[in-house]
Every structure is written in structure tokens, then in C-alpha cells.
Backbone as CSV, one residue per row, in Angstrom:
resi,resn,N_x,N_y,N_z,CA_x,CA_y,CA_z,C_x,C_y,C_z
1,UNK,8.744,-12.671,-20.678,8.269,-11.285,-20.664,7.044,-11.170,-19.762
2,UNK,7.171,-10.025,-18.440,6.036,-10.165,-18.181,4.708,-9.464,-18.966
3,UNK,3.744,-9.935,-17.598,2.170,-9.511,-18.793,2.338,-7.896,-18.949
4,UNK,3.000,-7.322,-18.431,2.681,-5.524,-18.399,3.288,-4.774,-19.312
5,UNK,4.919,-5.970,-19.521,5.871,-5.656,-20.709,5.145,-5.765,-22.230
6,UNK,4.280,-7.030,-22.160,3.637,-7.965,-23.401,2.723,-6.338,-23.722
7,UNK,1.909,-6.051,-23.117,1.127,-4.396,-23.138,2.501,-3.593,-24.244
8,UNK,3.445,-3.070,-23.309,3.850,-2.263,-23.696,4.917,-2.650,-24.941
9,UNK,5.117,-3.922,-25.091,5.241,-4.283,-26.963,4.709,-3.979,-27.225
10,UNK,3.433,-4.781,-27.351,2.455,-4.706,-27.928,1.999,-3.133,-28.969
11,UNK,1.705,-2.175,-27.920,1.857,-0.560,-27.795,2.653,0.303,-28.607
12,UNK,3.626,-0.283,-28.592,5.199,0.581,-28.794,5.358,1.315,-29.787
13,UNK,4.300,0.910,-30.995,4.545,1.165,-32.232,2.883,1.905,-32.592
14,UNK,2.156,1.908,-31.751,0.609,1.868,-32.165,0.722,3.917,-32.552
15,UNK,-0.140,4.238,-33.441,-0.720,5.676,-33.417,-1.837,6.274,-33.384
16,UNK,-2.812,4.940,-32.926,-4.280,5.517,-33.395,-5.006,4.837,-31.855
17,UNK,-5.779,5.550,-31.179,-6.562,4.465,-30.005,-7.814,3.313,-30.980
18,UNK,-8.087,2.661,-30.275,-8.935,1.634,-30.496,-10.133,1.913,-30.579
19,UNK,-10.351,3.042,-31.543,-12.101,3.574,-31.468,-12.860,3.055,-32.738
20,UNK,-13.965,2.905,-32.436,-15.016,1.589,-33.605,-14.335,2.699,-35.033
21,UNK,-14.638,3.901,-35.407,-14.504,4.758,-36.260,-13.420,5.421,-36.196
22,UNK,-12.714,6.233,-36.929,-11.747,6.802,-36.765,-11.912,8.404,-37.846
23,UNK,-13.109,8.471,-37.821,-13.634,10.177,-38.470,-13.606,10.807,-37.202
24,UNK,-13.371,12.220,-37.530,-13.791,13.182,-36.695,-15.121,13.074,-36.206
25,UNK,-16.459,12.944,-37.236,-17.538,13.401,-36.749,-18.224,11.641,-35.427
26,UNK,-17.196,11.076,-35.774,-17.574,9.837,-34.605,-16.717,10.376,-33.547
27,UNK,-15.605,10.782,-33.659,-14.601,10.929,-32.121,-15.551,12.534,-31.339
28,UNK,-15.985,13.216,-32.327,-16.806,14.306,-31.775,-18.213,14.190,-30.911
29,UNK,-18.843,12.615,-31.103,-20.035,12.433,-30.708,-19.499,11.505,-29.649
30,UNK,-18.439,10.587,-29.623,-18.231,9.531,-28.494,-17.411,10.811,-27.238
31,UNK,-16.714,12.035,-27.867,-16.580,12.930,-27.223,-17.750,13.524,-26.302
32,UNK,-18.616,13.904,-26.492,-19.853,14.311,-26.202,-20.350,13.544,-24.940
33,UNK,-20.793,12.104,-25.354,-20.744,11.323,-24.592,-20.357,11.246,-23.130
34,UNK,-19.084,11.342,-23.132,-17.822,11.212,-22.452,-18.177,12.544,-21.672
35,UNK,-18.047,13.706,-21.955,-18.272,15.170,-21.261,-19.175,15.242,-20.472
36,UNK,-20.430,14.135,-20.904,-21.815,14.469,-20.369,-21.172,13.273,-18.801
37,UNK,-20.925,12.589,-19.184,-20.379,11.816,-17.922,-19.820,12.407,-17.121
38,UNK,-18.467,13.513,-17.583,-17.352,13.662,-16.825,-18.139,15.421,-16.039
39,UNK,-19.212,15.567,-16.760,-19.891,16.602,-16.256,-19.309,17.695,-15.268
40,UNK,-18.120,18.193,-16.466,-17.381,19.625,-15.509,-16.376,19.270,-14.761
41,UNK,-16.531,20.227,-13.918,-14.677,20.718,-12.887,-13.803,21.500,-13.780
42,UNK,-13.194,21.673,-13.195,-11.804,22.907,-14.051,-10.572,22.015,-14.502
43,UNK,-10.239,20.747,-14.143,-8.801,19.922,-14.190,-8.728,18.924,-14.595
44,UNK,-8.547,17.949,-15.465,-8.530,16.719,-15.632,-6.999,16.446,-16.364
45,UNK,-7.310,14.854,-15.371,-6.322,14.285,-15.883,-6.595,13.039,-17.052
46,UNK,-6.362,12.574,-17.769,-6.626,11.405,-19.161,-5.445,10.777,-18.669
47,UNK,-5.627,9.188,-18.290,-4.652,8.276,-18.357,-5.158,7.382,-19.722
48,UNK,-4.211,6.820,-20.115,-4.006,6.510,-21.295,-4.668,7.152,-22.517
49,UNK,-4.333,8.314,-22.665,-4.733,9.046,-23.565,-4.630,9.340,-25.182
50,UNK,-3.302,8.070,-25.326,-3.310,7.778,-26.692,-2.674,8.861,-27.636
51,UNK,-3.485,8.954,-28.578,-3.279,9.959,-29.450,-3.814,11.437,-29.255
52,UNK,-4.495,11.239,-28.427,-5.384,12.340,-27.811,-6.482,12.794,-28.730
53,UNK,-7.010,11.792,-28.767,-8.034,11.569,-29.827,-9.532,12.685,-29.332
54,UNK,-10.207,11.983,-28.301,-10.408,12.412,-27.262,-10.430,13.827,-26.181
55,UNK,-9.033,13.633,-26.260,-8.664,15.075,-25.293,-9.101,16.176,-25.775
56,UNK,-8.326,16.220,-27.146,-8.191,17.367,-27.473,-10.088,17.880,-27.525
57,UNK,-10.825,17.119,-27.695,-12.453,17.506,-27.587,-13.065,17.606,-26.235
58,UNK,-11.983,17.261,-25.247,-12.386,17.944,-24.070,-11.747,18.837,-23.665
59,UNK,-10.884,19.458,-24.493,-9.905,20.988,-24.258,-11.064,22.323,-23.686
60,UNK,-11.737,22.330,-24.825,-12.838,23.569,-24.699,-13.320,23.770,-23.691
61,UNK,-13.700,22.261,-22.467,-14.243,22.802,-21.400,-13.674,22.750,-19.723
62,UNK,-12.551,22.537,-20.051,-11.522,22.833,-19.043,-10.357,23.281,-19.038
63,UNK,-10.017,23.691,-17.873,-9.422,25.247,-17.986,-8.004,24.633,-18.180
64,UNK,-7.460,22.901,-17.923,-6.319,22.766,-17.499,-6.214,20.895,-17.922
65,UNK,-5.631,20.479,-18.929,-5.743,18.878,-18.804,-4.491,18.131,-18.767
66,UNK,-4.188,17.382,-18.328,-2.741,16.117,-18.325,-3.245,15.282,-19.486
67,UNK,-2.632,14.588,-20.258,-2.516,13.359,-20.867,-1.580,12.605,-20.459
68,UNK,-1.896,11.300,-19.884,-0.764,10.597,-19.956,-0.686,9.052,-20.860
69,UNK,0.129,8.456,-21.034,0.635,7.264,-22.028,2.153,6.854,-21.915
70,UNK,1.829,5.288,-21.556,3.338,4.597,-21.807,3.463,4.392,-23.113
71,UNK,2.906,4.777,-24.336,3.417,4.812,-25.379,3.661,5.924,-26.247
72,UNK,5.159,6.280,-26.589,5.528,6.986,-27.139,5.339,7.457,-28.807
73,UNK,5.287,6.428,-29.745,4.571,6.625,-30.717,2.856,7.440,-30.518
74,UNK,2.103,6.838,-29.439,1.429,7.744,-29.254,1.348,9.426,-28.759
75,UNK,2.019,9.147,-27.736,1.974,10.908,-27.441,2.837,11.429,-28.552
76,UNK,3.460,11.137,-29.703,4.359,11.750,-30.710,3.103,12.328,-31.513
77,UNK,1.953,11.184,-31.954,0.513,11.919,-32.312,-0.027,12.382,-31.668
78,UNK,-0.404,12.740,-30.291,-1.265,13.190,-29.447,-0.356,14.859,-29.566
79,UNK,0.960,14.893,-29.736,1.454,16.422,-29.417,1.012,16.727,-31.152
80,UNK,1.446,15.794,-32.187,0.978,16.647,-33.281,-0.530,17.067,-33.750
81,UNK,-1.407,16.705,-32.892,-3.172,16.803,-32.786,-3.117,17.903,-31.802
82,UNK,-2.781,17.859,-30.709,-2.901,18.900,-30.086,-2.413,20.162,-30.847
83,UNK,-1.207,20.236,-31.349,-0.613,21.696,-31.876,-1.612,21.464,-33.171
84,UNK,-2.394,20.857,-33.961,-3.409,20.977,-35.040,-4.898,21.602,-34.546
85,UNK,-5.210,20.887,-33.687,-6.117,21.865,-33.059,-6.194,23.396,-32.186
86,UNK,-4.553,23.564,-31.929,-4.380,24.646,-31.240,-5.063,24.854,-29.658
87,UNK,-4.533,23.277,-29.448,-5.215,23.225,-27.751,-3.832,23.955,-26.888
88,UNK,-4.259,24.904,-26.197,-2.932,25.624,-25.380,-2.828,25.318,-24.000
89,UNK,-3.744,24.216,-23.490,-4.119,23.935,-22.410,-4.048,22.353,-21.930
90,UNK,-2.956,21.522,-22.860,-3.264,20.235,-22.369,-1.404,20.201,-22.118
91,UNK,-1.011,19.441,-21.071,0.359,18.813,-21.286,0.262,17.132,-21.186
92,UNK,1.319,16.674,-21.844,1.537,15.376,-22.430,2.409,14.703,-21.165
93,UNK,2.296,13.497,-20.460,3.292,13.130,-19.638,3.532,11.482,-20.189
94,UNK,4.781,10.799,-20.574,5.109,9.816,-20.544,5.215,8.667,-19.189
95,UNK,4.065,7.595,-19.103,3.840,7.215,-17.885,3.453,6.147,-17.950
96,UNK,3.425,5.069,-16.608,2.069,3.835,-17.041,1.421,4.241,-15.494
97,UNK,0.789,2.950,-15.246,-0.112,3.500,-13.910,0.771,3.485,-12.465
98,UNK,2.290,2.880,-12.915,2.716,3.075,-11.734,3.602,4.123,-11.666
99,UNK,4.200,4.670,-12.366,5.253,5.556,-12.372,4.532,6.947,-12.681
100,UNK,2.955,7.248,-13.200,2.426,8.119,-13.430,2.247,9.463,-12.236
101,UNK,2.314,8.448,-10.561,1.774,9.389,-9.894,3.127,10.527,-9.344
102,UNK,4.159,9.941,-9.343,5.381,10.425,-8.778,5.717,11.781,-9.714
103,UNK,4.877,11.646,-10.992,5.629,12.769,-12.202,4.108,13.935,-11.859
104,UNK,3.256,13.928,-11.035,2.315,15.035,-11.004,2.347,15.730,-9.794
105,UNK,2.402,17.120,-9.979,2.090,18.128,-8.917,1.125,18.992,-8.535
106,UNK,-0.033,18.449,-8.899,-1.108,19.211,-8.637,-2.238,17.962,-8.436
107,UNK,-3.253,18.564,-8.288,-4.745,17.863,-7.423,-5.706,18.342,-9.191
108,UNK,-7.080,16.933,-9.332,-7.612,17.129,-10.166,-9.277,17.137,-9.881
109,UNK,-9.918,17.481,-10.499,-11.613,17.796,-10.345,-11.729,16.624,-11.439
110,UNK,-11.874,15.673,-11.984,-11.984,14.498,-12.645,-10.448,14.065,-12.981
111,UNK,-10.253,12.649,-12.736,-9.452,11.596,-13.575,-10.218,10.898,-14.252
112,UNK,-9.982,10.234,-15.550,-9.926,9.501,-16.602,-9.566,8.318,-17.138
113,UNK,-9.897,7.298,-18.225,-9.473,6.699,-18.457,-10.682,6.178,-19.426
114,UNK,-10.431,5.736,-20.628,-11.200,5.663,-21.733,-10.401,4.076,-22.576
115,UNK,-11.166,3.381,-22.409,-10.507,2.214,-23.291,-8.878,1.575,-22.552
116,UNK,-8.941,1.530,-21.184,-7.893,1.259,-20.809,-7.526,0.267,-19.244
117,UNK,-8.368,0.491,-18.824,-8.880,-0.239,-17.421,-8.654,-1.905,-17.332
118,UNK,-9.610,-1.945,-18.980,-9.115,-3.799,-19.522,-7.713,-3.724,-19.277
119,UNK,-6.475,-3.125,-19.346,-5.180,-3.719,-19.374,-4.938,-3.911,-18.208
120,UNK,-5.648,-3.505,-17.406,-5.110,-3.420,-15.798,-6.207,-4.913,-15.023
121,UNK,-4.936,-5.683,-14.264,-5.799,-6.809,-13.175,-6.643,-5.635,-12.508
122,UNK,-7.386,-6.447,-11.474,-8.206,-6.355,-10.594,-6.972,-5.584,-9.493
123,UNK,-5.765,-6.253,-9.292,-5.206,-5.952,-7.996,-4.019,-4.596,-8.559
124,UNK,-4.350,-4.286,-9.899,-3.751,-2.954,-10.774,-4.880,-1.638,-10.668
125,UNK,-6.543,-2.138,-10.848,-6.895,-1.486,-10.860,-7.644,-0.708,-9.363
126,UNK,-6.939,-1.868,-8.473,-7.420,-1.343,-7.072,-5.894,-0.382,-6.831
127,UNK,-4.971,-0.519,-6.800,-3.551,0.368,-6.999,-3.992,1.858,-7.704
128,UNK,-4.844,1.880,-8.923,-5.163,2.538,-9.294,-5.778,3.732,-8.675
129,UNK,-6.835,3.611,-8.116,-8.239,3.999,-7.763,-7.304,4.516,-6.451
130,UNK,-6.797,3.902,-5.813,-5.998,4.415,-4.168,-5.340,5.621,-4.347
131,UNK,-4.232,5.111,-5.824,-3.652,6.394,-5.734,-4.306,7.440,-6.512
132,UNK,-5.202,7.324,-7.273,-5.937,8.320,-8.120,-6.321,8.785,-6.984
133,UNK,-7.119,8.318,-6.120,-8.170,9.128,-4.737,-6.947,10.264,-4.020
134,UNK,-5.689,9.928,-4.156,-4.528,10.984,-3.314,-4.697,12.360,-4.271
135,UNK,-5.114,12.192,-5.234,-5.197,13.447,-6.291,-6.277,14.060,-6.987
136,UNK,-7.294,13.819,-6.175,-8.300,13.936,-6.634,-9.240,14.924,-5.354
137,UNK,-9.668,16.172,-6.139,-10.067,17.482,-5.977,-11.425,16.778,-4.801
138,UNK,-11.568,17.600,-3.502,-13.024,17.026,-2.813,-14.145,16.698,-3.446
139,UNK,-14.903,16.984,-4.775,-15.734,17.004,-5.008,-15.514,16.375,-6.361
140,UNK,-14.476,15.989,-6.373,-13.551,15.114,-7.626,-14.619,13.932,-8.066
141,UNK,-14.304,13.099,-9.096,-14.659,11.851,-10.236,-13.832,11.199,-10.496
142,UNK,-13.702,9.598,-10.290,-12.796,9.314,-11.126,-13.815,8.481,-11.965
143,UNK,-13.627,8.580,-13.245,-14.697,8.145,-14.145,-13.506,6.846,-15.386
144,UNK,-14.287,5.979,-15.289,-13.232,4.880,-16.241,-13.859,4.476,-17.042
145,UNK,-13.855,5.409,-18.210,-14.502,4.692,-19.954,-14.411,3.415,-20.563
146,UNK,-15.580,3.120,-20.849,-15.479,1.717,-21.918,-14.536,0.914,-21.748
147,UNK,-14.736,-0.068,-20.010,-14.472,-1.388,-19.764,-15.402,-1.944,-20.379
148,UNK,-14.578,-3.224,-20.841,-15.046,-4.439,-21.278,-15.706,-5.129,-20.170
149,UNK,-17.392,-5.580,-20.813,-17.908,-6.370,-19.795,-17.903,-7.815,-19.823
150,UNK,-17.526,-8.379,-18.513,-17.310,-9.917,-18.859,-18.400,-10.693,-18.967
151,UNK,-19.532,-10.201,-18.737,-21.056,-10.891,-19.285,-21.489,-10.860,-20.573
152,UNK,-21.074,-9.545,-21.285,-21.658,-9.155,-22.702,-20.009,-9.617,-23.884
153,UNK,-19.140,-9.526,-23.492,-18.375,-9.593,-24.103,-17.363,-10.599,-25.074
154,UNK,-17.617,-11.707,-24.593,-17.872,-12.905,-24.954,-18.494,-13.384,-25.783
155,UNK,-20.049,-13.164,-25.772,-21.086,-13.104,-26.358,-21.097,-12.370,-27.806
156,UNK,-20.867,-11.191,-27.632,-19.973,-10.297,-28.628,-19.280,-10.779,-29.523
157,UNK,-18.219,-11.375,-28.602,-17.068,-11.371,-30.072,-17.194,-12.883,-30.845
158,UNK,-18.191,-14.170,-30.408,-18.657,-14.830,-30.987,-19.789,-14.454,-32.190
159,UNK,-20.127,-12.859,-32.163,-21.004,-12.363,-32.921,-23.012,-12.617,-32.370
160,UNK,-23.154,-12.956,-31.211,-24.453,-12.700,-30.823,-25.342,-11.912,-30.976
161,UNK,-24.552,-10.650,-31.519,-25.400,-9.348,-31.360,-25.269,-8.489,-32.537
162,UNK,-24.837,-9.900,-33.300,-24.783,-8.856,-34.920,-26.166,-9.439,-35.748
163,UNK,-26.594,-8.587,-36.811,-27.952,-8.445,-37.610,-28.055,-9.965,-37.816
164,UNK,-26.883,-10.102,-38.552,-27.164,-11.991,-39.203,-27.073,-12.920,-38.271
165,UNK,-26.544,-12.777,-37.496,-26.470,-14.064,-36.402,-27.150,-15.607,-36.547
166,UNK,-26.675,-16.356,-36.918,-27.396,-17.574,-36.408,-26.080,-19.037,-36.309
167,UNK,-26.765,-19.851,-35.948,-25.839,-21.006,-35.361,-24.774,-21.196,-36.053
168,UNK,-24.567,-21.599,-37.451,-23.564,-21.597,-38.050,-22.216,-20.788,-37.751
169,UNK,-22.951,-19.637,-38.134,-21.821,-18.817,-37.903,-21.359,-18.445,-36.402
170,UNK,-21.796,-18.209,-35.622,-21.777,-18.073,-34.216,-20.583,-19.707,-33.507
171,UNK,-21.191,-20.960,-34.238,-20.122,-21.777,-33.900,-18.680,-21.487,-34.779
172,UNK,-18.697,-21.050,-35.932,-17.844,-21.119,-36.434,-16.597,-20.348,-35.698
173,UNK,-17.757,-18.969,-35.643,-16.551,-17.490,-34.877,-16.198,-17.936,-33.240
174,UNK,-17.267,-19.334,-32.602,-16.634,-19.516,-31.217,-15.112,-20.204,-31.478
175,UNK,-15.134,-21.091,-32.846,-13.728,-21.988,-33.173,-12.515,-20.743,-33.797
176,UNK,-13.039,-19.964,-34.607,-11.867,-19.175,-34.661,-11.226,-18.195,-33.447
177,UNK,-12.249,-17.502,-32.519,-11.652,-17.063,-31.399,-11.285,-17.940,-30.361
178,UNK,-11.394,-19.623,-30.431,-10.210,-20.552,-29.710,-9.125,-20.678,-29.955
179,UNK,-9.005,-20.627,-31.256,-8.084,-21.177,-32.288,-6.888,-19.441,-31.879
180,UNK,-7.552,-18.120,-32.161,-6.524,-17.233,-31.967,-6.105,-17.489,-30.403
181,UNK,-6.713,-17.727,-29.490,-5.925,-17.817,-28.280,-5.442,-18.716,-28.125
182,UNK,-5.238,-19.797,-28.379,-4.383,-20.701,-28.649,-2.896,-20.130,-29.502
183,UNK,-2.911,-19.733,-30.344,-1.900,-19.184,-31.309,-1.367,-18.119,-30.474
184,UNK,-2.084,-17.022,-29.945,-1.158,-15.731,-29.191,-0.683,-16.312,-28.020
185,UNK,-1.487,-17.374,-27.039,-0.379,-17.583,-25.986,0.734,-18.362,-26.222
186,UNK,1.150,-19.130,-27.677,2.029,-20.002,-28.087,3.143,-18.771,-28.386
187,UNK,2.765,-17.384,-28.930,3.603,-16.788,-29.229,4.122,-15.588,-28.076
188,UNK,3.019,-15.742,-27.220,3.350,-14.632,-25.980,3.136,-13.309,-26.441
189,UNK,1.986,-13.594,-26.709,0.946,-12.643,-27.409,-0.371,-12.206,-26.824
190,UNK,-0.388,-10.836,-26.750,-2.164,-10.658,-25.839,-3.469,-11.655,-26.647
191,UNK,-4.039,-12.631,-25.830,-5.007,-13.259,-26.451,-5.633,-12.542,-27.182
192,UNK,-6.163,-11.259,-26.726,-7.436,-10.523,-27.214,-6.554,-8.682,-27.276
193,UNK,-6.607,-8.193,-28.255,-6.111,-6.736,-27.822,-6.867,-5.432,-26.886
194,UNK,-8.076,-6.166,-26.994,-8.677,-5.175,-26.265,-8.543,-5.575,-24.814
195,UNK,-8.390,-6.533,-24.443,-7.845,-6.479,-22.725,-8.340,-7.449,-22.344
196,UNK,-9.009,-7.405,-20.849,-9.448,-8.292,-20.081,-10.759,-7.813,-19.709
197,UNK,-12.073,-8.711,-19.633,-13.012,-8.181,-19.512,-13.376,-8.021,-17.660
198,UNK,-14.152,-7.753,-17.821,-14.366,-7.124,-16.180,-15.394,-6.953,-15.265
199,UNK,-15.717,-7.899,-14.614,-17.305,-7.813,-14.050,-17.389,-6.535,-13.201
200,UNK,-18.414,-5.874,-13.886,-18.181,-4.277,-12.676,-19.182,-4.706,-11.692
201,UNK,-19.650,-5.563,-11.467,-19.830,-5.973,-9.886,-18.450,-5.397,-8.865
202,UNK,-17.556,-6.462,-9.257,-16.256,-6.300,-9.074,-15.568,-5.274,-8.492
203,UNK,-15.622,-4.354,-9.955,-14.869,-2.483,-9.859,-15.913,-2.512,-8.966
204,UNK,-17.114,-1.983,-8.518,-17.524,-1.677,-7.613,-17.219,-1.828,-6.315
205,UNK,-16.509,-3.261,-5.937,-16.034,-3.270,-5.007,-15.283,-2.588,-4.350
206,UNK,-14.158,-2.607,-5.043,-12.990,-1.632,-5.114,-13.241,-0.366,-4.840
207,UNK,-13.992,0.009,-5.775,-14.214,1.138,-5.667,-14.919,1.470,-4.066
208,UNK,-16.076,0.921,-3.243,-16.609,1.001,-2.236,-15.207,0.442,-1.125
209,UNK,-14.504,-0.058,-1.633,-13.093,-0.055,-0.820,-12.410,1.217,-0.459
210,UNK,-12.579,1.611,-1.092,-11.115,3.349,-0.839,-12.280,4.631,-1.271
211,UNK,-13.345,4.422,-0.460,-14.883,5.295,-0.380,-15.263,6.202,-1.574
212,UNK,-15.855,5.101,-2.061,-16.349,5.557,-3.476,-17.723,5.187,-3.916
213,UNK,-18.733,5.570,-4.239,-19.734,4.927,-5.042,-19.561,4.660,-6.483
214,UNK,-20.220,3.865,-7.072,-19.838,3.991,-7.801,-21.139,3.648,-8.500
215,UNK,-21.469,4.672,-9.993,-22.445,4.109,-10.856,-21.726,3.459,-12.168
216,UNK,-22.794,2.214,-12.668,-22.396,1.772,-14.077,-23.463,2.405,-14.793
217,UNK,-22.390,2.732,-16.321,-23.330,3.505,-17.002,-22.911,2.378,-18.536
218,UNK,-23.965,1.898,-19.412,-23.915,1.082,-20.210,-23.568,2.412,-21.514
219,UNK,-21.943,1.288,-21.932,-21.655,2.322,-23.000,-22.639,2.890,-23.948
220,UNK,-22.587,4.023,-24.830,-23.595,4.530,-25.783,-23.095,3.905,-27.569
221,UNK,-21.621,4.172,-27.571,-21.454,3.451,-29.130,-20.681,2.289,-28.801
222,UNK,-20.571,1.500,-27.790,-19.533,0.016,-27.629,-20.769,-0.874,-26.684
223,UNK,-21.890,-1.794,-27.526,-22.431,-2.262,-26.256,-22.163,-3.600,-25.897
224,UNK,-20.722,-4.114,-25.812,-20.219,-4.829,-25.168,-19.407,-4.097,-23.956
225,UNK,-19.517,-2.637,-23.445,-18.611,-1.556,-22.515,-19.572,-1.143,-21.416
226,UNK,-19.442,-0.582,-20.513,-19.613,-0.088,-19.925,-18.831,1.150,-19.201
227,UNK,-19.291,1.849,-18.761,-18.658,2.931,-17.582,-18.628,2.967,-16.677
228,UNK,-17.616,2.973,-15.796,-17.545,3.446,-14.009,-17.586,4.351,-13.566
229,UNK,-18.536,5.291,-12.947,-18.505,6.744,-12.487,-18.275,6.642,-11.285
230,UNK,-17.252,7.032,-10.709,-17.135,6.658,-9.167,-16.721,8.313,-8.415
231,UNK,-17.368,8.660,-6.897,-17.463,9.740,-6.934,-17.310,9.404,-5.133
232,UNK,-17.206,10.605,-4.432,-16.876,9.827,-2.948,-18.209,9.704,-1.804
233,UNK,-18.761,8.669,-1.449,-19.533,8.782,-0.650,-20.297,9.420,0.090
């Protein structure tokens, strides 16, 4: 199976995105967040948009939004959230990053992407960014939420940066997160579900590849994340 298929197992069945909380009054403030970044335009597009957890809290301030997702269990929740909130302004497209661009007919003032960038290589997320730039409004954003950073992230999930921290435990949690990657690649299994981490040195490159600047913005509720604001030269 390849690695893109292993994703979309993986996926197939999921209904909820990968957010620390799963209340309203947390998806309303990491919403917030997110707006202050994506700071306006009339159009956006959300790639991997999930359940539309998210979206639907950026309905209010644009006039026009896409969701897209290769997983169908998800957009099955993302259409029943949308018709709960009574958003009249978002459509749902079934997609991944390669087959996404062929199904759109219009130009956007921000693209998106929130918790999703980790699934994509380096040579996926430069594919990305090329063809996002073909659809993207002159004065356009493409802004990519809460990548995993490959400096902090590590560090993280050995527990470095939690209250109790100390040696014991920190060796212990480095042997159990060997021990699971060992076990998921025996089964052909994503080591880690949250993705691949990502030196945004890196995205920057890329991004200054297909004329982009780009700022990092250190996530506000994930501080093993960061943000890519990339905007055109």
C-alpha cells in the first residue's frame, strides 16, 4: 500500500479533526485565531477541512467558501454541521491534493489548510503551493495551519514540555514512542497520526520558489505547530 493510500485508510472512517478539545467554546477561540491570520478577502478555499469544524466559524466573514476532503465520513459531518449552523455559503468538494485542482472553477482571496500539510512530503507540498498559486486571487494568501515542527516536536511527544517532566518519565515516554513505531511500521501503519514534522526553514523555501514570502507564526493553542503565511512578493 502506498504511503498516500496508508493516509486515506487510515481516514476513511474518521468524523472528528484532530483538535486538542473538541467543545465549541475551544473550536470558537482556535477559530479566532485562524481569522486573525487569514485576515479577510471575500473567497476561501479549506483543504482538508474535515468535519468543518473550523469552517463553518469562518462562514460569517466571507462571502463564499470551498471545503475540501478525501474523506468521506468526514464531509458526511462537515454537510451535517454546516446545515446545523445554517451556513448558506460554504460548498463541500470530495478531493485530495491532487485531484482537488481539476474539480474548481473559480480564483480565491485566501487558501487554507489547518492540521494537514504534515501528510504531505516536501515534494507534495511544493506540488501544492504551485498549483494553489494558479488560483489564487492577486492579492491572495496561502496560509497553512498548525504544521508540525521538527525541532519542537519530538521534544513534545517525549513529554519535555509538560508541568511534571523529569528524567524518568521522559526516558520512559522516549521507549514507548520507539516501541509504537516499531509496531505501526510492522503493521503498515502511520508511525505517528499526526504526520510528518517539518522544518519551516524548509516550507520557506518552497515557498520563495514559486514567489512567495513567507512568515512563521508560532501556533497559539498547539506549541509544538506552527503557521505558514505565505503571500506574493
Amino acid at each position: 500500500m502506498s504511503r498516500s493510500n496508508v493516509w486515506k485508510d487510515f481516514f476513511k472512517d474518521k468524523k472528528h479533526g484532530g483538535h486538542r478539545y473538541s467543545s465549541e467554546e475551544f473550536l470558537s477561540m482556535e477559530a479566532r485565531e485562524k481569522l486573525f491570520h487569514l485576515d479577510g478577502g471575500k473567497r476561501l478555499l479549506d483543504f482538508g477541512c474535515g468535519a468543518a469544524e473550523l469552517l463553518t466559524y469562518y462562514a460569517p466573514e466571507y462571502e463564499q467558501l470551498v471545503g475540501v476532503d478525501f474523506s468521506e465520513s468526514m464531509l458526511e459531518e462537515a454537510s451535517k454541521r454546516i446545515k446545523k449552523k445554517k451556513c448558506q455559503n460554504i460548498d463541500l468538494i470530495l478531493a485530495d491534493h491532487q485531484t482537488l485542482w481539476e474539480k474548481l472553477n473559480s480564483s480565491f482571496d485566501r487558501i487554507t489548510a489547518a492540521g494537514v500539510i504534515q501528510y504531505l512530503t516536501f515534494q507534495e507540498i511544493d506540488k501544492f503551493i504551485s498549483d494553489a498559486s494558479k488560483y489564487l486571487n492577486e492579492d491572495g494568501k496561502i496560509v497553512l495551519f498548525d504544521i508540525l515542527d521538527s525541532r519542537l516536536y519530538p521534544l513534545w511527544k517525549i513529554g519535555l514540555f509538560s508541568q511534571d517532566a523529569n528524567g524518568l518519565k521522559i526516558v520512559c515516554k522516549t521507549g514507548f514512542e520507539f516501541r509504537t513505531a516499531i509496531s505501526s511500521s510492522l503493521r503498515n501503519r502511520p508511525k505517528d497520526i499526526l504526520g510528518f514534522a517539518h522544518n519551516p526553514y524548509t516550507v520557506e523555501k518552497i515557498a520563495s520558489k514559486h514567489g512567495f514570502r513567507m512568515i512563521c507564526v508560532r501556533s497559539m493553542y498547539y506549541e509544538y505547530k506552527y503557521h505558514a503565511i505565505m503571500f506574493r512578493a
